Tab-separated table of C-alpha atoms in Angstrom:
chain	number	residue	atom	x	y	z
A	1	UNK	CA	65.174	78.522	-17.240
A	2	UNK	CA	68.821	79.542	-17.369
A	3	UNK	CA	70.623	76.243	-16.948
A	4	UNK	CA	73.936	77.925	-16.377
A	5	UNK	CA	72.724	79.653	-13.259
A	6	UNK	CA	70.796	76.670	-12.069
A	7	UNK	CA	73.675	74.258	-12.521
A	8	UNK	CA	76.723	76.208	-11.526
A	9	UNK	CA	79.072	74.457	-9.193
A	10	UNK	CA	79.945	76.132	-5.943
A	11	UNK	CA	83.199	78.021	-6.207
A	12	UNK	CA	84.268	77.503	-2.600
A	13	UNK	CA	85.115	80.024	0.078
A	14	UNK	CA	88.603	80.996	-0.964
A	15	UNK	CA	88.890	84.593	-2.089
A	16	UNK	CA	90.135	84.793	-5.666
A	17	UNK	CA	91.234	88.362	-6.124
A	18	UNK	CA	93.501	90.678	-4.110
A	19	UNK	CA	91.894	93.886	-5.321
A	20	UNK	CA	95.058	95.010	-7.115
A	21	UNK	CA	95.157	95.300	-10.876
A	22	UNK	CA	97.728	93.969	-13.330
A	23	UNK	CA	98.014	96.196	-16.365
A	24	UNK	CA	99.840	95.302	-19.556
A	25	UNK	CA	101.775	98.269	-20.922
A	26	UNK	CA	102.678	99.200	-24.442
A	27	UNK	CA	106.203	97.788	-24.938
A	28	UNK	CA	107.134	100.929	-26.892
A	29	UNK	CA	106.222	103.234	-24.027
A	30	UNK	CA	108.969	104.719	-21.890
A	31	UNK	CA	108.609	105.116	-18.149
A	32	UNK	CA	108.465	108.871	-18.751
A	33	UNK	CA	105.377	108.496	-20.921
A	34	UNK	CA	103.793	105.997	-18.569
A	35	UNK	CA	104.438	108.244	-15.611
A	36	UNK	CA	102.998	111.284	-17.354
A	37	UNK	CA	99.817	109.441	-18.241
A	38	UNK	CA	99.538	108.000	-14.724
A	39	UNK	CA	100.113	111.374	-13.106
A	40	UNK	CA	97.436	112.828	-15.355
A	41	UNK	CA	95.086	110.213	-13.982
A	42	UNK	CA	96.117	111.023	-10.403
A	43	UNK	CA	98.176	107.844	-9.932
A	44	UNK	CA	101.622	107.741	-8.377
A	45	UNK	CA	103.624	104.944	-9.933
A	46	UNK	CA	107.221	104.054	-9.165
A	47	UNK	CA	109.633	102.238	-11.472
A	48	UNK	CA	110.655	98.830	-10.184
A	49	UNK	CA	114.289	99.824	-10.695
A	50	UNK	CA	113.961	102.085	-7.655
A	51	UNK	CA	113.570	99.050	-5.465
A	52	UNK	CA	115.676	96.023	-4.782
A	53	UNK	CA	114.486	92.513	-5.499
A	54	UNK	CA	113.389	91.792	-1.975
A	55	UNK	CA	109.868	91.592	-0.789
A	56	UNK	CA	110.112	94.307	1.882
A	57	UNK	CA	111.011	96.948	-0.686
A	58	UNK	CA	108.122	96.061	-2.938
A	59	UNK	CA	105.700	96.159	-0.062
A	60	UNK	CA	107.141	99.573	0.820
A	61	UNK	CA	106.632	100.720	-2.757
A	62	UNK	CA	102.966	99.802	-2.685
A	63	UNK	CA	102.561	101.520	0.677
A	64	UNK	CA	104.191	104.730	-0.488
A	65	UNK	CA	102.586	105.030	-3.872
A	66	UNK	CA	99.756	103.681	-5.950
A	67	UNK	CA	101.719	100.982	-7.709
A	68	UNK	CA	104.844	99.810	-9.461
A	69	UNK	CA	105.846	99.736	-13.108
A	70	UNK	CA	107.897	96.698	-14.045
A	71	UNK	CA	109.534	98.155	-17.123
A	72	UNK	CA	111.336	94.973	-18.065
A	73	UNK	CA	108.073	93.086	-18.296
A	74	UNK	CA	105.855	95.931	-19.560
A	75	UNK	CA	103.507	95.433	-16.646
A	76	UNK	CA	102.201	97.672	-13.896
A	77	UNK	CA	100.723	96.452	-10.623
A	78	UNK	CA	98.304	98.989	-9.207
A	79	UNK	CA	96.891	99.108	-5.702
A	80	UNK	CA	93.239	98.462	-4.939
A	81	UNK	CA	90.652	101.257	-4.928
A	82	UNK	CA	91.993	102.943	-8.063
A	83	UNK	CA	89.578	101.346	-10.498
A	84	UNK	CA	88.343	104.657	-11.866
A	85	UNK	CA	91.856	105.903	-12.611
A	86	UNK	CA	92.843	102.601	-14.217
A	87	UNK	CA	89.687	102.559	-16.313
A	88	UNK	CA	90.403	106.084	-17.512
A	89	UNK	CA	93.930	105.068	-18.505
A	90	UNK	CA	92.609	102.045	-20.352
A	91	UNK	CA	90.035	104.180	-22.155
A	92	UNK	CA	92.792	106.560	-23.308
A	93	UNK	CA	94.359	103.616	-25.214
A	94	UNK	CA	97.915	104.908	-24.953
A	95	UNK	CA	100.482	103.167	-22.779
A	96	UNK	CA	97.960	101.217	-20.674
A	97	UNK	CA	96.635	98.421	-22.879
A	98	UNK	CA	95.074	95.538	-20.994
A	99	UNK	CA	94.014	94.941	-17.416
A	100	UNK	CA	93.279	91.908	-15.282
A	101	UNK	CA	92.533	91.552	-11.587
A	102	UNK	CA	95.398	90.171	-9.548
A	103	UNK	CA	94.609	86.766	-8.135
A	104	UNK	CA	95.543	85.013	-4.921
A	105	UNK	CA	97.742	82.039	-5.421
A	106	UNK	CA	97.112	78.951	-3.275
A	107	UNK	CA	99.413	76.038	-2.715
A	108	UNK	CA	97.673	72.728	-3.320
A	109	UNK	CA	98.511	71.285	0.041
A	110	UNK	CA	98.756	74.313	2.309
A	111	UNK	CA	96.240	76.853	3.556
A	112	UNK	CA	96.155	80.234	1.829
A	113	UNK	CA	98.921	82.604	2.813
A	114	UNK	CA	97.781	85.490	4.930
A	115	UNK	CA	100.951	87.638	4.924
A	116	UNK	CA	99.981	90.087	2.229
A	117	UNK	CA	103.573	91.125	1.607
A	118	UNK	CA	104.765	87.566	1.156
A	119	UNK	CA	101.719	86.794	-0.924
A	120	UNK	CA	102.346	89.685	-3.242
A	121	UNK	CA	106.034	88.920	-3.502
A	122	UNK	CA	105.299	85.312	-4.373
A	123	UNK	CA	102.806	86.390	-6.951
A	124	UNK	CA	105.219	88.843	-8.516
A	125	UNK	CA	107.863	86.104	-8.572
A	126	UNK	CA	105.427	83.789	-10.285
A	127	UNK	CA	104.370	86.332	-12.884
A	128	UNK	CA	107.735	87.749	-13.721
A	129	UNK	CA	109.858	84.676	-13.428
A	130	UNK	CA	111.910	85.826	-10.473
A	131	UNK	CA	113.192	82.420	-9.507
A	132	UNK	CA	114.829	80.794	-6.540
A	133	UNK	CA	118.052	78.969	-7.378
A	134	UNK	CA	117.332	75.623	-8.922
A	135	UNK	CA	116.845	73.787	-12.194
A	136	UNK	CA	115.634	75.798	-15.140
A	137	UNK	CA	112.023	74.841	-15.989
A	138	UNK	CA	111.336	73.654	-19.502
A	139	UNK	CA	107.707	74.657	-19.573
A	140	UNK	CA	106.406	77.870	-21.166
A	141	UNK	CA	107.156	81.146	-19.441
A	142	UNK	CA	104.765	82.016	-16.640
A	143	UNK	CA	102.048	84.395	-17.726
A	144	UNK	CA	99.024	85.930	-16.107
A	145	UNK	CA	96.313	83.338	-16.788
A	146	UNK	CA	93.357	84.999	-18.534
A	147	UNK	CA	89.884	84.835	-16.968
A	148	UNK	CA	86.770	84.447	-19.091
A	149	UNK	CA	83.179	85.199	-18.211
A	150	UNK	CA	79.746	84.532	-19.637
A	151	UNK	CA	78.027	87.573	-21.061
A	152	UNK	CA	75.020	88.442	-23.177
A	153	UNK	CA	76.851	87.571	-26.378
A	154	UNK	CA	78.480	84.248	-25.575
A	155	UNK	CA	79.378	81.761	-22.920
A	156	UNK	CA	82.855	81.902	-21.457
A	157	UNK	CA	84.241	79.094	-23.582
A	158	UNK	CA	83.574	81.015	-26.810
A	159	UNK	CA	85.448	83.998	-25.395
A	160	UNK	CA	88.275	81.694	-24.351
A	161	UNK	CA	88.662	80.564	-27.971
A	162	UNK	CA	88.657	84.135	-29.205
A	163	UNK	CA	85.875	82.986	-31.516
A	164	UNK	CA	83.942	86.239	-31.261
A	165	UNK	CA	86.823	87.961	-32.996
A	166	UNK	CA	86.962	85.383	-35.791
A	167	UNK	CA	85.123	85.618	-39.095
A	168	UNK	CA	85.397	81.873	-39.615
A	169	UNK	CA	82.494	79.493	-38.975
A	170	UNK	CA	83.810	76.276	-40.428
A	171	UNK	CA	81.593	76.877	-43.423
A	172	UNK	CA	81.220	73.779	-45.538
A	173	UNK	CA	83.825	71.781	-43.605
A	174	UNK	CA	82.717	68.228	-42.822
A	175	UNK	CA	83.094	67.495	-39.113
A	176	UNK	CA	82.300	64.121	-37.530
A	177	UNK	CA	81.249	63.750	-33.938
A	178	UNK	CA	81.563	60.122	-32.873
A	179	UNK	CA	79.543	59.846	-29.690
A	180	UNK	CA	76.117	58.861	-28.290
A	181	UNK	CA	74.181	60.121	-31.283
A	182	UNK	CA	72.249	63.315	-31.788
A	183	UNK	CA	68.911	64.942	-30.985
A	184	UNK	CA	68.177	65.601	-34.642
A	185	UNK	CA	65.158	67.819	-33.996
A	186	UNK	CA	66.933	70.089	-31.541
A	187	UNK	CA	65.691	73.673	-32.087
A	188	UNK	CA	69.185	75.032	-32.630
A	189	UNK	CA	69.806	72.533	-35.441
A	190	UNK	CA	66.737	73.278	-37.492
A	191	UNK	CA	67.619	73.927	-41.133
A	192	UNK	CA	70.937	72.145	-40.673
A	193	UNK	CA	71.863	69.265	-42.915
A	194	UNK	CA	72.921	66.487	-40.533
A	195	UNK	CA	74.340	63.231	-41.861
A	196	UNK	CA	74.103	60.401	-39.394
A	197	UNK	CA	74.689	56.716	-38.833
A	198	UNK	CA	74.407	54.458	-35.826
A	199	UNK	CA	77.080	51.848	-35.187
A	200	UNK	CA	75.324	50.599	-32.065
A	201	UNK	CA	73.246	47.478	-32.780
A	202	UNK	CA	69.611	48.007	-31.919
A	203	UNK	CA	69.877	51.755	-31.364
A	204	UNK	CA	68.948	54.529	-33.781
A	205	UNK	CA	70.885	57.767	-34.044
A	206	UNK	CA	68.533	59.360	-31.463
A	207	UNK	CA	70.556	60.484	-28.475
A	208	UNK	CA	68.868	59.357	-25.262
A	209	UNK	CA	72.040	60.082	-23.330
A	210	UNK	CA	72.649	63.768	-24.139
A	211	UNK	CA	76.442	63.577	-24.308
A	212	UNK	CA	76.553	63.381	-28.115
A	213	UNK	CA	74.143	66.263	-28.558
A	214	UNK	CA	76.250	68.295	-26.148
A	215	UNK	CA	79.456	67.616	-28.048
A	216	UNK	CA	77.813	68.277	-31.399
A	217	UNK	CA	76.557	71.616	-30.087
A	218	UNK	CA	80.006	72.601	-28.882
A	219	UNK	CA	81.751	71.794	-32.154
A	220	UNK	CA	79.124	72.741	-34.721
A	221	UNK	CA	76.337	74.563	-32.892
A	222	UNK	CA	75.895	78.295	-32.894
A	223	UNK	CA	73.619	80.403	-30.728
A	224	UNK	CA	70.818	79.391	-28.448
A	225	UNK	CA	67.867	80.142	-30.701
A	226	UNK	CA	65.824	81.489	-27.773
A	227	UNK	CA	68.358	83.567	-25.835
A	228	UNK	CA	70.706	84.475	-28.684
A	229	UNK	CA	73.726	83.570	-26.583
A	230	UNK	CA	76.461	81.775	-28.497
A	231	UNK	CA	77.863	78.475	-27.254
A	232	UNK	CA	79.019	76.653	-30.410
A	233	UNK	CA	82.258	77.045	-32.352
A	234	UNK	CA	81.873	76.183	-36.051
A	235	UNK	CA	78.233	76.963	-36.707
A	236	UNK	CA	78.370	76.499	-40.465
A	237	UNK	CA	80.249	73.209	-40.524
A	238	UNK	CA	78.505	70.183	-41.973
A	239	UNK	CA	77.726	67.871	-39.111
A	240	UNK	CA	78.312	64.136	-39.404
A	241	UNK	CA	77.174	62.381	-36.266
A	242	UNK	CA	78.135	58.764	-35.796
A	243	UNK	CA	76.700	56.865	-32.877
A	244	UNK	CA	79.562	54.729	-31.558
A	245	UNK	CA	78.550	54.966	-27.904
A	246	UNK	CA	75.257	53.548	-26.667
A	247	UNK	CA	72.617	55.516	-24.878
A	248	UNK	CA	74.387	54.393	-21.694
A	249	UNK	CA	77.557	56.117	-22.968
A	250	UNK	CA	79.484	52.920	-23.621
A	251	UNK	CA	81.013	51.558	-26.823
A	252	UNK	CA	83.864	49.469	-28.109
A	253	UNK	CA	86.916	49.900	-30.271
A	254	UNK	CA	85.318	47.996	-33.150
A	255	UNK	CA	82.397	50.399	-33.337
A	256	UNK	CA	84.661	53.446	-33.060
A	257	UNK	CA	86.934	52.220	-35.822
A	258	UNK	CA	83.899	51.637	-38.020
A	259	UNK	CA	82.750	55.184	-37.239
A	260	UNK	CA	86.148	56.577	-38.125
A	261	UNK	CA	86.111	54.778	-41.483
A	262	UNK	CA	82.610	56.062	-42.185
A	263	UNK	CA	83.702	59.627	-41.437
A	264	UNK	CA	86.814	59.423	-43.611
A	265	UNK	CA	84.818	57.837	-46.446
A	266	UNK	CA	82.477	60.830	-46.262
A	267	UNK	CA	85.242	63.355	-46.587
A	268	UNK	CA	85.269	64.571	-42.988
A	269	UNK	CA	88.266	66.812	-42.353
A	270	UNK	CA	87.900	66.559	-38.607
A	271	UNK	CA	86.812	63.695	-36.340
A	272	UNK	CA	86.013	64.543	-32.724
A	273	UNK	CA	85.995	61.688	-30.232
A	274	UNK	CA	84.971	62.608	-26.699
A	275	UNK	CA	85.542	59.093	-25.461
A	276	UNK	CA	88.173	56.950	-23.900
A	277	UNK	CA	89.302	54.119	-21.705
A	278	UNK	CA	91.670	54.413	-18.760
A	279	UNK	CA	95.196	53.113	-19.170
A	280	UNK	CA	97.924	52.523	-16.624
A	281	UNK	CA	101.070	54.513	-16.307
A	282	UNK	CA	103.713	53.189	-18.717
A	283	UNK	CA	100.994	51.568	-20.841
A	284	UNK	CA	101.678	51.567	-24.557
A	285	UNK	CA	99.232	53.080	-27.020
A	286	UNK	CA	97.232	51.044	-29.535
A	287	UNK	CA	99.266	50.401	-32.677
A	288	UNK	CA	96.055	49.849	-34.597
A	289	UNK	CA	94.535	53.218	-33.745
A	290	UNK	CA	97.860	54.958	-34.219
A	291	UNK	CA	98.419	53.488	-37.681
A	292	UNK	CA	94.856	54.328	-38.667
A	293	UNK	CA	95.197	57.885	-37.375
A	294	UNK	CA	98.352	58.260	-39.469
A	295	UNK	CA	96.501	56.933	-42.495
A	296	UNK	CA	93.722	59.446	-41.751
A	297	UNK	CA	96.223	62.287	-41.536
A	298	UNK	CA	97.683	61.268	-44.880
A	299	UNK	CA	94.185	61.249	-46.359
A	300	UNK	CA	93.378	64.699	-44.973
A	301	UNK	CA	91.502	63.876	-41.766
A	302	UNK	CA	92.544	65.043	-38.327
A	303	UNK	CA	91.541	62.879	-35.352
A	304	UNK	CA	90.989	64.692	-32.059
A	305	UNK	CA	90.275	62.803	-28.807
A	306	UNK	CA	89.746	63.546	-25.146
A	307	UNK	CA	92.682	63.185	-22.730
A	308	UNK	CA	90.490	61.603	-20.071
A	309	UNK	CA	88.920	62.485	-16.738
A	310	UNK	CA	90.698	60.149	-14.329
A	311	UNK	CA	92.787	62.655	-12.405
A	312	UNK	CA	91.945	64.082	-9.009
A	313	UNK	CA	94.445	66.861	-8.936
A	314	UNK	CA	93.024	68.274	-5.703
A	315	UNK	CA	94.282	65.019	-4.131
A	316	UNK	CA	97.614	65.140	-5.965
A	317	UNK	CA	96.478	62.396	-8.319
A	318	UNK	CA	97.254	62.825	-12.022
A	319	UNK	CA	96.407	59.927	-14.285
A	320	UNK	CA	97.697	59.060	-17.766
A	321	UNK	CA	96.050	60.149	-20.996
A	322	UNK	CA	93.358	57.674	-21.989
A	323	UNK	CA	93.122	55.331	-24.942
A	324	UNK	CA	92.859	56.248	-27.819
A	325	UNK	CA	93.893	59.829	-27.170
A	326	UNK	CA	97.288	58.523	-26.054
A	327	UNK	CA	98.206	57.629	-29.643
A	328	UNK	CA	100.880	59.986	-30.991
A	329	UNK	CA	98.947	60.504	-34.231
A	330	UNK	CA	95.787	61.493	-32.396
A	331	UNK	CA	95.513	64.981	-30.941
A	332	UNK	CA	94.815	64.646	-27.205
A	333	UNK	CA	92.892	67.461	-25.506
A	334	UNK	CA	93.055	68.517	-21.839
A	335	UNK	CA	90.397	70.623	-20.128
A	336	UNK	CA	90.672	74.097	-18.622
A	337	UNK	CA	88.267	76.083	-16.482
A	338	UNK	CA	87.265	79.686	-17.013
A	339	UNK	CA	90.242	80.894	-14.937
A	340	UNK	CA	92.557	79.088	-17.372
A	341	UNK	CA	93.456	76.564	-14.669
A	342	UNK	CA	93.737	72.899	-15.519
A	343	UNK	CA	90.578	71.006	-14.603
A	344	UNK	CA	90.773	68.860	-11.525
A	345	UNK	CA	89.896	65.732	-13.505
A	346	UNK	CA	92.029	66.346	-16.617
A	347	UNK	CA	94.591	63.648	-17.363
A	348	UNK	CA	98.252	64.472	-17.864
A	349	UNK	CA	101.041	63.486	-20.204
A	350	UNK	CA	102.749	60.983	-17.974
A	351	UNK	CA	103.784	58.340	-20.468
A	352	UNK	CA	106.867	59.112	-22.479
A	353	UNK	CA	106.025	56.704	-25.314
A	354	UNK	CA	103.059	58.632	-26.694
A	355	UNK	CA	100.455	59.680	-24.182
A	356	UNK	CA	101.114	63.399	-24.180
A	357	UNK	CA	98.496	66.111	-23.960
A	358	UNK	CA	98.731	68.124	-27.200
A	359	UNK	CA	96.434	71.061	-26.559
A	360	UNK	CA	93.739	72.262	-24.160
A	361	UNK	CA	90.236	73.589	-24.515
A	362	UNK	CA	87.427	74.843	-22.290
A	363	UNK	CA	86.064	71.869	-20.334
A	364	UNK	CA	84.544	72.980	-17.018
A	365	UNK	CA	80.906	74.109	-16.674
A	366	UNK	CA	80.291	74.067	-20.387
A	367	UNK	CA	76.904	75.116	-21.744
A	368	UNK	CA	75.635	73.381	-24.860
A	369	UNK	CA	72.680	71.622	-26.466
A	370	UNK	CA	71.227	68.546	-24.772
A	371	UNK	CA	68.612	65.858	-25.416
A	372	UNK	CA	64.928	66.736	-25.124
A	373	UNK	CA	63.000	67.833	-23.186
A	374	UNK	CA	65.778	69.687	-21.325
A	375	UNK	CA	67.433	70.877	-24.559
A	376	UNK	CA	70.409	72.520	-22.781
A	377	UNK	CA	72.812	71.455	-20.071
A	378	UNK	CA	76.069	72.446	-18.405
A	379	UNK	CA	78.520	69.624	-17.900
A	380	UNK	CA	82.267	69.213	-17.532
A	381	UNK	CA	84.884	66.891	-18.963
A	382	UNK	CA	87.696	66.582	-21.437
A	383	UNK	CA	84.761	65.470	-23.581
A	384	UNK	CA	83.735	69.116	-23.755
A	385	UNK	CA	87.227	70.436	-24.464
A	386	UNK	CA	87.633	68.082	-27.390
A	387	UNK	CA	84.832	69.342	-29.642
A	388	UNK	CA	85.957	72.926	-29.062
A	389	UNK	CA	89.299	71.965	-30.574
A	390	UNK	CA	87.437	70.176	-33.352
A	391	UNK	CA	85.333	73.278	-34.025
A	392	UNK	CA	88.421	75.465	-34.202
A	393	UNK	CA	90.028	72.918	-36.510
A	394	UNK	CA	87.022	73.283	-38.806
A	395	UNK	CA	87.446	77.069	-38.741
A	396	UNK	CA	91.090	76.624	-39.701
A	397	UNK	CA	90.132	74.250	-42.519
A	398	UNK	CA	87.865	76.994	-43.833
A	399	UNK	CA	90.593	79.586	-43.478
A	400	UNK	CA	93.219	77.389	-45.109
A	401	UNK	CA	91.313	75.159	-47.562
A	402	UNK	CA	94.505	73.801	-49.115
A	403	UNK	CA	96.172	72.907	-45.824
A	404	UNK	CA	96.884	69.269	-45.110
A	405	UNK	CA	95.642	67.639	-41.910
A	406	UNK	CA	99.125	67.801	-40.485
A	407	UNK	CA	99.311	71.505	-41.278
A	408	UNK	CA	95.969	72.021	-39.502
A	409	UNK	CA	97.444	70.164	-36.511
A	410	UNK	CA	100.430	72.507	-36.559
A	411	UNK	CA	98.245	75.578	-36.874
A	412	UNK	CA	96.217	74.424	-33.856
A	413	UNK	CA	99.246	73.860	-31.667
A	414	UNK	CA	101.325	76.800	-32.926
A	415	UNK	CA	98.356	79.126	-32.517
A	416	UNK	CA	97.460	77.983	-29.017
A	417	UNK	CA	97.625	80.550	-26.236
A	418	UNK	CA	100.151	80.085	-23.487
A	419	UNK	CA	98.184	80.276	-20.269
A	420	UNK	CA	101.132	79.437	-18.055
A	421	UNK	CA	100.376	75.742	-17.625
A	422	UNK	CA	102.955	72.993	-17.987
A	423	UNK	CA	102.979	71.119	-21.257
A	424	UNK	CA	102.266	67.924	-19.334
A	425	UNK	CA	98.807	69.300	-18.507
A	426	UNK	CA	97.811	71.592	-21.363
A	427	UNK	CA	100.156	70.737	-24.209
A	428	UNK	CA	100.818	73.814	-26.298
A	429	UNK	CA	98.092	75.801	-24.510
A	430	UNK	CA	94.532	77.036	-24.962
A	431	UNK	CA	93.181	76.481	-28.474
A	432	UNK	CA	92.531	79.712	-30.403
A	433	UNK	CA	90.199	80.449	-33.307
A	434	UNK	CA	91.807	81.938	-36.416
A	435	UNK	CA	91.608	85.738	-36.428
B	1	UNK	CA	87.300	32.206	-23.364
B	2	UNK	CA	86.104	34.025	-26.440
B	3	UNK	CA	87.751	37.365	-26.998
B	4	UNK	CA	86.579	40.284	-29.041
B	5	UNK	CA	89.445	41.641	-31.113
B	6	UNK	CA	90.469	44.315	-33.587
B	7	UNK	CA	93.200	43.549	-36.108
B	8	UNK	CA	94.996	45.588	-38.729
B	9	UNK	CA	96.509	44.187	-41.921
B	10	UNK	CA	99.886	44.999	-43.399
B	11	UNK	CA	99.979	47.894	-45.847
B	12	UNK	CA	100.850	45.567	-48.726
B	13	UNK	CA	98.039	43.155	-47.792
B	14	UNK	CA	95.016	45.455	-47.835
B	15	UNK	CA	94.058	44.162	-51.266
B	16	UNK	CA	93.465	40.705	-49.834
B	17	UNK	CA	91.787	41.734	-46.600
B	18	UNK	CA	88.726	39.584	-47.327
B	19	UNK	CA	91.009	36.576	-47.795
B	20	UNK	CA	92.708	37.312	-44.470
B	21	UNK	CA	89.279	37.568	-42.838
B	22	UNK	CA	88.485	34.175	-44.334
B	23	UNK	CA	91.619	32.703	-42.832
B	24	UNK	CA	90.565	34.006	-39.416
B	25	UNK	CA	87.204	32.284	-39.903
B	26	UNK	CA	89.061	29.054	-40.557
B	27	UNK	CA	90.723	29.624	-37.179
B	28	UNK	CA	87.238	29.586	-35.644
B	29	UNK	CA	86.826	33.337	-35.425
B	30	UNK	CA	83.543	35.113	-35.983
B	31	UNK	CA	84.134	38.162	-38.164
B	32	UNK	CA	82.127	41.211	-37.280
B	33	UNK	CA	83.423	43.836	-39.739
B	34	UNK	CA	85.917	44.143	-42.562
B	35	UNK	CA	86.870	47.820	-42.877
B	36	UNK	CA	88.519	47.961	-46.274
B	37	UNK	CA	89.573	51.608	-46.278
B	38	UNK	CA	91.067	51.337	-42.826
B	39	UNK	CA	92.532	47.874	-43.338
B	40	UNK	CA	90.979	46.629	-40.134
B	41	UNK	CA	89.106	43.426	-39.266
B	42	UNK	CA	87.008	43.121	-36.098
B	43	UNK	CA	85.463	40.048	-34.602
B	44	UNK	CA	85.640	37.484	-31.823
B	45	UNK	CA	87.842	34.472	-31.324
B	46	UNK	CA	86.793	30.860	-30.776
B	47	UNK	CA	88.272	30.890	-27.322
B	48	UNK	CA	90.651	28.000	-28.055
B	49	UNK	CA	93.705	30.272	-28.241
B	50	UNK	CA	95.689	31.108	-25.132
B	51	UNK	CA	96.436	34.621	-26.370
B	52	UNK	CA	95.333	36.785	-29.262
B	53	UNK	CA	98.756	36.761	-30.887
B	54	UNK	CA	98.124	33.160	-31.891
B	55	UNK	CA	95.527	34.462	-34.358
B	56	UNK	CA	98.061	36.543	-36.207
B	57	UNK	CA	97.728	34.832	-39.582
B	58	UNK	CA	99.807	35.958	-42.544
B	59	UNK	CA	99.037	39.543	-43.491
B	60	UNK	CA	97.928	40.687	-40.046
B	61	UNK	CA	100.117	43.426	-38.630
B	62	UNK	CA	98.614	43.939	-35.184
B	63	UNK	CA	95.871	42.248	-33.224
B	64	UNK	CA	94.524	43.766	-30.028
B	65	UNK	CA	91.685	43.314	-27.596
B	66	UNK	CA	88.463	45.148	-28.556
B	67	UNK	CA	88.204	47.372	-25.512
B	68	UNK	CA	85.190	48.987	-23.939
B	69	UNK	CA	85.307	52.756	-24.291
B	70	UNK	CA	83.098	55.332	-22.595
B	71	UNK	CA	81.914	58.898	-22.859
B	72	UNK	CA	84.127	61.385	-20.997
B	73	UNK	CA	81.744	64.007	-19.737
B	74	UNK	CA	79.904	64.078	-16.427
B	75	UNK	CA	76.425	65.403	-15.931
């Protein structure tokens, strides 16, 4: 059974791609070089400087030629039905470096635009920062959001991290997953040394929920031992699994705090907590958790927690980052989908006193290990984004063994990829594995 | 009404955290855990207090409700 195929959510009826291609150009290349290469591939490209900044002229440019080169931004937009030429230019590895399909852009509360000229103009404005008069935004510059796909080597989330290009595996780094326990005899965790403890009275470490096994697989799993497809981040980290949530997926602060102390006592460099409780807007964070998280940072342990799943962005509802992720000394993680869009459910940084989202990770339709007999499942949540950040943190700890926990925090946020989302939603951006 | 609580002790009082836990017992509290490394005491109150702040004996920095917390992934 391929659980990904069997469990994929419907993507809806809206078309995603226009057929045009966006191509990133070598910033050193002159238009003369670009034009020569394009002409050699039987493409007629015009420089954007030949046209005024009004939509009619750009539409005219696309009608008269095969595309436009935006020299200022080192980007070309190429008409549909030229895939072969574009592929040839990409293969030549000269001025044409990276290609993505151009996407439709939909307003949240209006039907999709059907005027192709207006649509294209709006898209160009969005990509290249051609702005209407108004206040200057403080968020990162708009970029083309990357799209990730599953393939025979890895699920999309691993590609989103750039983990396939990393040599790091979190080798020897102690990582704690505080969750619903662990399926200790999972086939992908054979020959792994797993240290465990249950903080739930009357329940062993055995995970009869599945959530904990899923999170452990994301952070410290590797490949599916049957299919060979990779889904886990730090496959050589030492897994500490603390059961602080019951088999029903519920726990309490007291059990979580005990789990955190256990993890720190055991030298865990990273603690991943895919758990939370809703808070109101303007609610203050827990001083107790925040002080403890600071103490953990000082002792070399980074605490990472889920931002929460309370939002319904499709209904214009964004909710505040959950407890305890809303503590300033805890790294709060938002969730992205494979199109680098913020997940519908992902909470936002609404509260000014703490409560910000610090970083984002893959969190929609995530494949990972699961309790038996199913063994694998695809689920969504900021719970899934969190252990990806924890796994990358372990990779960074391996890469920089002398780095403090605060320095690992900074490497995570400074190294995150800008995917064009506001800091309120995705913090510093999409977490990236060390290269 | 009995309340479950978590409490942290002042930085300079971690060495006497057991003593502070004892003082909470004298207030009628049931102590669940004393986390020495973290400097945290967890337990439940007698229910005689009108608010948790009343249990803030000497050496306790913060006292908060022990909240229910859940997993954040949907299957």
